[in-house]
Amino acid sequence: MRVAVTGATGTIGRALVAELHARGDEVTVLSRDAERAREILGGAIEAAPWGDPKAEPAPAEALAGRDGVVHLLGEPLAQRWSDAAKREIRDSRVLGTANLVRGLAAAEPRPGVLVSQSGEGIYPRGREPADESADPVRGEFLADVVAAWEGEAMKAAELGVRVVTPRTGVVLSPRGGALGTMLPFFKAGVGGPVAGGDQYVPWVHLDDVVGALLFCLDRNDARGAVNVTAPNPATNRELSKALGRVLGRPAVLPVPALALRLVYGEMAQMVITGANVVPRRLTELGYRFRRPELEPALRAATGRGG
Ligand SMILES: NC(=O)c1ccc[n+]([C@@H]2O[C@H](COP(=O)([O-])OP(=O)(O)OC[C@H]3O[C@@H](n4cnc5c(N)ncnc54)[C@H](OP(=O)(O)O)[C@@H]3O)[C@@H](O)[C@H]2O)c1
């Protein structure tokens, strides 16, 4: 298969590109800095420059003749949400996706499938299970960004492209992401449940994010929203305890919501409230999770076996 990937230099993208190569697929990456992308992903990679995804269409020649596109680029969410950061979080996704679809419209022959990253931030916060049929939240920053981001991706369907929007949860990966933030505290013995700990963490191991992206690329019956979270959701307290066990460190020091708000501002709300996301579509389609259980997934993500 010939696959074009945006955001390929990020946490998910690097793992995806490695697996596409391993299964013999031909990869073209689109990056704001093609030279740097080659350095990160290996000199042999085909890298096309897409200098400003917010302002210009994706280069059609890097998309034409490819079988599929995986669109991952986006300004990182894990930062303090200043007004400028919020603008970049929104525009990189919404305008970036609109400009990808403009590139697809000009690509001849056109790829048959677009797997366009999305997120669980669209779901109501709380303990109620949310599968793909749950009503999206409206009027909140992140949920509105995700809805607009998916809306732009779905426009590719009007071009005859099969569109899948994987609503990905909190990714457990050896580098970066949620664990990157939590590990230093837990290793120092000062980690613990956050904001009471009863809220759900819609976790998923990086291996399953990659597995699900490939599954969505390959399976003709995958289309629309697909939740990419583990089939065994855990509460924040369960995750803290499991991480404490994996690291051989107690995880008993509670982190108050206020402390989180002081550090992360509005972004903290996501962690404080949580969502109980259920991967119904993946289960219906017969996807086999590689790391469905929390503790082995944490062992693998922290390099402690599993
Ligand atoms: N990691 C998670 O827990 C998680 C969970 C759910 C959803 N997601 C979503 O999945 C996607 C990939 O996640 P990730 O963790 O792999 O992201 P990442 O490591 O932050 O990488 C994203 C890539 O996007 C490009 N990028 C970054 N900022 C940008 C900006 N302001 N404008 C245009 N391009 C920009 C960069 O590629 P170049 O520099 O090469 O252009 C970067 O390597 C993101 O959209 C993210 O929101 C992630």
Coordinates of C-alpha atoms and ligand atoms in Angstrom, one line a residue:
M1 CA 0.0 0.0 0.0
R2 CA 1.2 3.6 -0.6
V3 CA 0.3 5.8 2.3
A4 CA 0.8 9.6 3.0
V5 CA 1.1 10.6 6.6
T6 CA 0.9 14.1 8.2
G7 CA 2.2 14.7 11.7
A8 CA 4.5 11.8 11.1
T9 CA 7.3 13.2 13.3
G10 CA 5.1 13.1 16.4
T11 CA 4.6 10.4 19.1
I12 CA 1.9 8.5 17.2
G13 CA 3.3 9.3 13.7
R14 CA 6.7 7.8 14.4
A15 CA 5.3 4.6 15.7
L16 CA 2.8 4.4 12.7
V17 CA 5.5 5.0 10.1
A18 CA 7.8 2.3 11.7
E19 CA 4.9 -0.2 11.4
L20 CA 3.9 0.8 7.9
H21 CA 7.5 0.2 6.8
A22 CA 7.7 -3.1 8.7
R23 CA 4.7 -4.4 6.8
G24 CA 6.2 -3.3 3.5
D25 CA 4.1 -0.2 2.8
E26 CA 5.5 2.8 0.9
V27 CA 5.3 6.0 3.0
T28 CA 5.3 9.6 2.0
V29 CA 5.4 12.1 4.9
L30 CA 4.2 15.7 4.7
S31 CA 6.0 17.9 7.2
R32 CA 6.5 21.6 7.9
D33 CA 10.2 20.7 7.8
A34 CA 10.9 17.9 5.4
E35 CA 14.6 17.8 6.2
R36 CA 14.0 17.4 9.9
A37 CA 11.4 14.7 9.2
R38 CA 14.0 12.8 7.2
E39 CA 16.4 13.1 10.1
I40 CA 13.8 11.8 12.6
L41 CA 12.3 9.1 10.4
G42 CA 15.5 7.9 8.6
G43 CA 17.1 9.3 5.5
A44 CA 15.4 6.9 3.1
I45 CA 11.9 8.2 3.9
E46 CA 10.1 10.2 1.2
A47 CA 9.3 13.6 2.8
A48 CA 7.4 16.4 1.1
P49 CA 7.3 19.9 2.5
W50 CA 4.0 21.4 3.6
G51 CA 5.3 24.7 5.0
D52 CA 2.1 26.1 6.6
P53 CA -0.8 23.7 6.8
K54 CA -3.0 26.5 8.2
A55 CA -2.5 28.7 5.1
E56 CA -1.8 26.6 2.0
P57 CA -3.3 23.4 0.5
A58 CA -1.4 20.2 1.1
P59 CA 0.8 19.4 -1.9
A60 CA -1.3 17.4 -4.3
E61 CA 1.7 15.6 -5.8
A62 CA 2.5 14.1 -2.4
L63 CA -1.0 12.7 -2.2
A64 CA -1.7 11.7 -5.8
G65 CA -1.4 8.0 -6.5
R66 CA -1.4 7.1 -2.8
D67 CA -3.9 4.5 -1.6
G68 CA -4.6 6.2 1.7
V69 CA -3.8 9.2 3.9
V70 CA -3.3 9.3 7.7
H71 CA -3.7 12.8 9.0
L72 CA -2.2 13.4 12.5
L73 CA -0.8 16.9 12.6
G74 CA -1.9 19.3 15.3
E75 CA -0.5 21.7 17.9
P76 CA 0.0 19.8 21.2
L77 CA -2.9 20.0 23.7
A78 CA -0.7 19.4 26.7
Q79 CA 0.2 23.0 27.5
R80 CA -1.3 25.9 29.3
W81 CA -4.2 27.1 27.2
S82 CA -3.4 30.8 26.6
D83 CA -5.5 32.6 24.0
A84 CA -2.7 32.2 21.5
A85 CA -2.3 28.5 22.3
K86 CA -6.0 27.9 21.9
R87 CA -6.0 29.6 18.5
E88 CA -3.1 27.4 17.4
I89 CA -4.7 24.2 18.8
R90 CA -7.9 25.1 16.8
D91 CA -6.4 26.5 13.6
S92 CA -3.7 23.8 13.1
R93 CA -6.5 21.2 13.2
V94 CA -9.5 22.9 11.6
L95 CA -7.7 24.9 8.9
G96 CA -5.0 22.2 8.5
T97 CA -7.7 19.6 7.7
A98 CA -9.6 21.9 5.4
N99 CA -6.3 22.5 3.5
L100 CA -5.6 18.8 3.4
V101 CA -9.0 18.2 1.8
R102 CA -8.1 21.0 -0.7
G103 CA -4.9 19.1 -1.6
L104 CA -7.0 15.8 -1.9
A105 CA -9.4 17.6 -4.3
A106 CA -6.5 18.4 -6.6
A107 CA -4.8 15.0 -6.3
E108 CA -5.2 12.7 -9.3
P109 CA -5.5 9.8 -8.9
R110 CA -7.0 10.5 -5.5
P111 CA -6.5 8.3 -2.4
G112 CA -9.4 6.1 -1.5
V113 CA -9.3 6.6 2.2
L114 CA -8.6 9.4 4.7
V115 CA -8.0 8.4 8.3
S116 CA -8.2 11.8 10.0
Q117 CA -7.2 11.9 13.7
S118 CA -9.8 13.0 16.2
G119 CA -10.1 12.9 20.0
E120 CA -12.3 11.8 22.9
G121 CA -12.6 15.4 23.9
I122 CA -15.9 15.5 22.0
Y123 CA -17.7 13.3 24.6
P124 CA -19.6 14.4 27.7
R125 CA -17.4 14.4 30.8
G126 CA -18.6 12.1 33.5
R127 CA -19.1 8.4 34.4
E128 CA -21.9 7.6 31.8
P129 CA -20.4 5.2 29.2
A130 CA -20.0 7.0 25.8
D131 CA -19.9 5.0 22.6
E132 CA -19.9 6.6 19.1
S133 CA -23.6 7.3 19.2
A134 CA -23.3 9.6 22.3
D135 CA -24.3 13.2 21.6
P136 CA -21.2 15.4 21.3
V137 CA -20.7 18.2 23.8
R138 CA -21.4 21.7 22.5
G139 CA -20.1 25.1 23.7
E140 CA -16.9 23.9 25.2
F141 CA -13.5 24.7 23.7
L142 CA -12.1 21.3 23.1
A143 CA -15.3 19.6 22.1
D144 CA -16.0 22.4 19.6
V145 CA -12.5 22.1 18.1
V146 CA -13.0 18.3 17.7
A147 CA -16.4 18.7 16.1
A148 CA -15.1 21.4 13.6
W149 CA -12.0 19.2 12.9
E150 CA -14.1 16.2 12.1
G151 CA -16.4 18.3 10.1
E152 CA -13.6 19.4 7.8
A153 CA -12.4 15.8 7.4
M154 CA -15.9 14.6 6.5
K155 CA -15.9 17.0 3.5
A156 CA -13.5 14.6 1.8
A157 CA -16.4 12.1 1.6
E158 CA -18.0 14.5 -1.0
L159 CA -14.9 13.7 -3.1
G160 CA -15.6 10.0 -3.0
V161 CA -13.0 9.3 -0.3
R162 CA -13.9 6.9 2.6
V163 CA -13.3 9.0 5.8
V164 CA -12.6 7.6 9.2
T165 CA -12.2 9.8 12.3
P166 CA -10.5 7.8 15.1
R167 CA -11.6 9.5 18.4
T168 CA -8.4 8.6 20.3
G169 CA -8.2 8.6 24.1
V170 CA -5.2 9.3 26.4
V171 CA -2.3 7.5 24.8
L172 CA 0.1 5.5 27.0
S173 CA 3.5 5.6 25.3
P174 CA 7.1 5.1 26.3
R175 CA 7.8 8.8 25.5
G176 CA 5.8 11.9 25.8
G177 CA 2.0 12.0 26.4
A178 CA 0.2 11.6 29.6
L179 CA 2.8 9.2 31.1
G180 CA 5.6 11.7 30.3
T181 CA 3.9 14.1 32.7
M182 CA 3.0 11.6 35.4
L183 CA 6.2 9.6 35.6
P184 CA 8.6 12.0 37.3
F185 CA 6.1 12.5 40.1
F186 CA 5.5 8.8 40.6
K187 CA 9.2 7.9 40.4
A188 CA 9.8 10.5 43.1
G189 CA 7.1 8.9 45.2
V190 CA 4.8 11.9 45.1
G191 CA 2.3 10.7 42.5
G192 CA -1.3 9.7 43.3
P193 CA -4.9 10.0 42.2
V194 CA -5.9 13.4 40.8
A195 CA -8.9 15.5 41.8
G196 CA -10.5 12.7 43.9
G197 CA -9.6 9.9 41.4
D198 CA -13.2 8.7 40.6
Q199 CA -13.2 10.1 37.1
Y200 CA -12.5 7.8 34.1
V201 CA -9.3 8.0 32.1
P202 CA -10.0 6.9 28.5
W203 CA -6.6 5.3 28.2
V204 CA -5.2 3.4 25.2
H205 CA -1.7 2.0 24.6
L206 CA 0.3 3.4 21.7
D207 CA 0.5 -0.1 20.1
D208 CA -3.3 -0.1 19.9
V209 CA -3.4 3.5 18.5
V210 CA -1.2 2.3 15.7
G211 CA -3.1 -1.0 15.4
A212 CA -6.4 0.8 15.1
L213 CA -5.1 3.4 12.6
L214 CA -3.9 0.5 10.3
F215 CA -7.2 -1.3 10.8
C216 CA -9.1 1.8 9.8
L217 CA -6.9 2.2 6.7
D218 CA -7.3 -1.4 5.7
R219 CA -11.0 -2.1 6.4
N220 CA -13.5 -0.9 3.9
D221 CA -16.3 -1.1 6.4
A222 CA -14.6 1.3 8.8
R223 CA -16.0 4.8 8.3
G224 CA -17.0 7.8 10.4
A225 CA -16.3 8.0 14.1
V226 CA -14.4 5.1 15.6
N227 CA -13.4 5.3 19.3
V228 CA -9.8 4.3 19.9
T229 CA -9.7 3.6 23.6
A230 CA -9.0 0.3 25.5
P231 CA -11.9 -2.0 26.1
N232 CA -11.2 -1.9 29.9
P233 CA -11.6 1.8 31.0
A234 CA -10.1 2.6 34.4
T235 CA -10.6 5.4 36.9
N236 CA -7.9 7.8 37.7
R237 CA -7.4 6.1 41.1
E238 CA -7.1 2.7 39.4
L239 CA -4.6 4.0 37.0
S240 CA -2.5 5.7 39.8
K241 CA -2.5 2.5 41.8
A242 CA -1.5 0.4 38.8
L243 CA 1.3 2.8 37.9
G244 CA 2.5 2.7 41.5
R245 CA 2.6 -1.1 41.4
V246 CA 4.4 -1.1 38.1
L247 CA 7.1 1.3 39.3
G248 CA 7.3 -0.2 42.8
R249 CA 6.4 3.1 44.3
P250 CA 3.4 4.0 46.4
A251 CA 0.8 6.1 44.7
V252 CA -1.0 7.5 47.7
L253 CA -0.5 11.3 47.6
P254 CA -3.6 12.8 46.2
V255 CA -3.2 15.7 43.7
P256 CA -5.9 18.3 44.3
A257 CA -7.9 19.7 41.4
L258 CA -6.7 23.2 42.4
A259 CA -3.0 22.3 41.9
L260 CA -3.8 21.0 38.5
R261 CA -5.7 24.1 37.6
L262 CA -2.8 26.3 38.8
V263 CA -0.4 24.5 36.5
Y264 CA -2.6 23.9 33.4
G265 CA -5.4 26.4 33.6
E266 CA -8.5 25.4 31.5
M267 CA -6.7 22.3 30.1
A268 CA -6.8 20.8 33.6
Q269 CA -10.6 20.4 33.3
M270 CA -10.2 17.4 30.9
V271 CA -8.2 15.5 33.5
I272 CA -10.3 16.5 36.4
T273 CA -13.6 15.4 34.9
G274 CA -12.6 12.5 32.6
A275 CA -14.9 10.5 30.2
N276 CA -15.9 6.8 30.1
V277 CA -15.3 6.1 26.5
V278 CA -16.3 2.7 25.0
P279 CA -14.7 1.3 21.8
R280 CA -18.0 -0.1 20.4
R281 CA -17.2 0.3 16.6
L282 CA -13.7 -1.3 16.9
T283 CA -15.3 -4.2 18.9
E284 CA -18.1 -4.6 16.3
L285 CA -15.6 -4.6 13.4
G286 CA -13.6 -7.3 15.2
Y287 CA -10.4 -5.4 16.0
R288 CA -8.2 -7.4 18.3
F289 CA -6.7 -5.2 21.0
R290 CA -3.0 -5.7 21.4
R291 CA -2.9 -4.4 25.0
P292 CA -6.4 -4.5 26.4
E293 CA -5.4 -4.7 30.2
L294 CA -4.1 -1.7 32.1
E295 CA -1.3 -3.1 34.1
P296 CA 0.5 -4.9 31.3
A297 CA 0.0 -1.9 29.1
L298 CA 1.6 0.3 31.8
R299 CA 4.5 -2.2 32.1
A300 CA 5.1 -2.0 28.4
A301 CA 4.8 1.8 28.2
T302 CA 7.3 2.2 31.0
G303 CA 9.8 -0.4 29.7
R304 CA 9.1 -2.8 32.6
G305 CA 8.1 -5.9 30.6
G306 CA 4.7 -6.7 29.3
Ligands
LIG1 N1 -0.9 11.7 22.2 C1 -2.2 11.6 22.7 O1 -2.4 11.3 23.9 C2 -3.4 11.9 21.8 C3 -4.6 11.5 22.2 C4 -5.7 11.8 21.3 C5 -5.5 12.4 20.1 N2 -4.3 12.8 19.8 C6 -4.1 13.6 18.5 O2 -3.3 12.8 17.6 C7 -2.5 13.7 16.8 C8 -1.1 13.2 16.9 O3 -0.7 13.2 18.3 P1 0.8 13.1 18.8 O4 0.8 12.9 20.2 O5 1.5 12.1 17.9 O6 1.2 14.6 18.4 P2 2.7 15.3 18.5 O7 3.7 14.4 19.0 O8 2.5 16.6 19.2 O9 3.0 15.5 17.0 C9 2.1 16.2 16.1 C10 2.8 16.6 14.8 O10 2.0 17.6 14.2 C11 2.8 18.6 13.7 N3 2.5 19.9 14.4 C12 2.7 20.2 15.7 N4 2.3 21.5 15.9 C13 1.8 21.9 14.8 C14 1.2 23.2 14.4 N5 1.0 24.2 15.3 N6 0.8 23.3 13.1 C15 0.9 22.3 12.2 N7 1.5 21.1 12.5 C16 1.9 20.9 13.8 C17 4.3 18.2 13.9 O11 4.8 17.7 12.7 P3 5.8 18.5 11.7 O12 6.7 19.4 12.6 O13 6.6 17.4 11.0 O14 5.0 19.2 10.7 C18 4.2 17.2 15.0 O15 5.2 16.2 14.9 C19 -2.8 15.1 17.4 O16 -3.7 15.7 16.6 C20 -3.3 14.8 18.7 O17 -4.2 15.9 19.2 C21 -3.2 12.5 20.6

